[in-house]
Amino acid sequence: MAHIVFEPEPGARDAMPEIRVPRGPLLGALAVVVVAVGAAVAGRAGVGATREGAPAAPGAAAAVALDRRVLRFADAADGAVLVYDAPTNALAVRLPPGGDGFLRGTLRAMARERMLARVGQEPPFVLTRWSDGRLTLDDSATRMHVAVTSFGPAQVASFERLLAAPAR
């Protein structure tokens, strides 16, 4: 057993009682920490990690882009997100404040990467629907790639709206 002894404060009459921590739970907690750190290191090294967009199997057809839209995003003064069709610079969608949390979070993460790379808002993003069912958002300025389909049908639907929205 590990012993923890608390010294009395100067001038105090009684010492605090000794606290004993059982060795088994202490070693168990240490083992959990070691396994967690080991798993994190292994994951960073690529052990057990999966990669989206793996090469097609020999003889299999590669995925083809079925639908692609080049978009720019801008913040409005009222907190809305304005989505522009980049080639025409026409407004495609206005996302009101307080909604579309996943879409906004994705764009915030990509904007942060652009800020770190010292890239402005001008380079467009590319939203692509692939023949294998994937939906991806790519930023060529930072090489950031988001596989939207990895996050479920509700999130896919929010990005699908951007593909379908007519430019106004």
C-alpha angles and dihedrals in degrees: 000000000000114000124217115189123187116210116225117249114255108276094018116129102209127046118226114256119264115260117217120202114199112242095227098061090041092055090043091055090048090051091052091052092048093049092048093050091045092051091049092051092046091049092051089051090053099252108145093356121131123217123213115228098031115179116275118259116263109280093016121117116249118241114270127210107251098179130010132179128185110215141181123202128208135176118240122216091249093055097263121133115233116210116201130193096238100212094052098026087224120146108255103174138003111207107204120227117274098025138090094040097176093047091047091047091051091050091047090054091049092046089052090053089050091050091051090048090046092239119146130221095267103086107085130234123233120224111194135184110204130207091243090062099260123134115202138182116206133188109200091189093064099016089236113157126192121191097208093188089066090073102057141261098296091056092045090053092055091055093040087063088062091055093048100041114108118231111250 
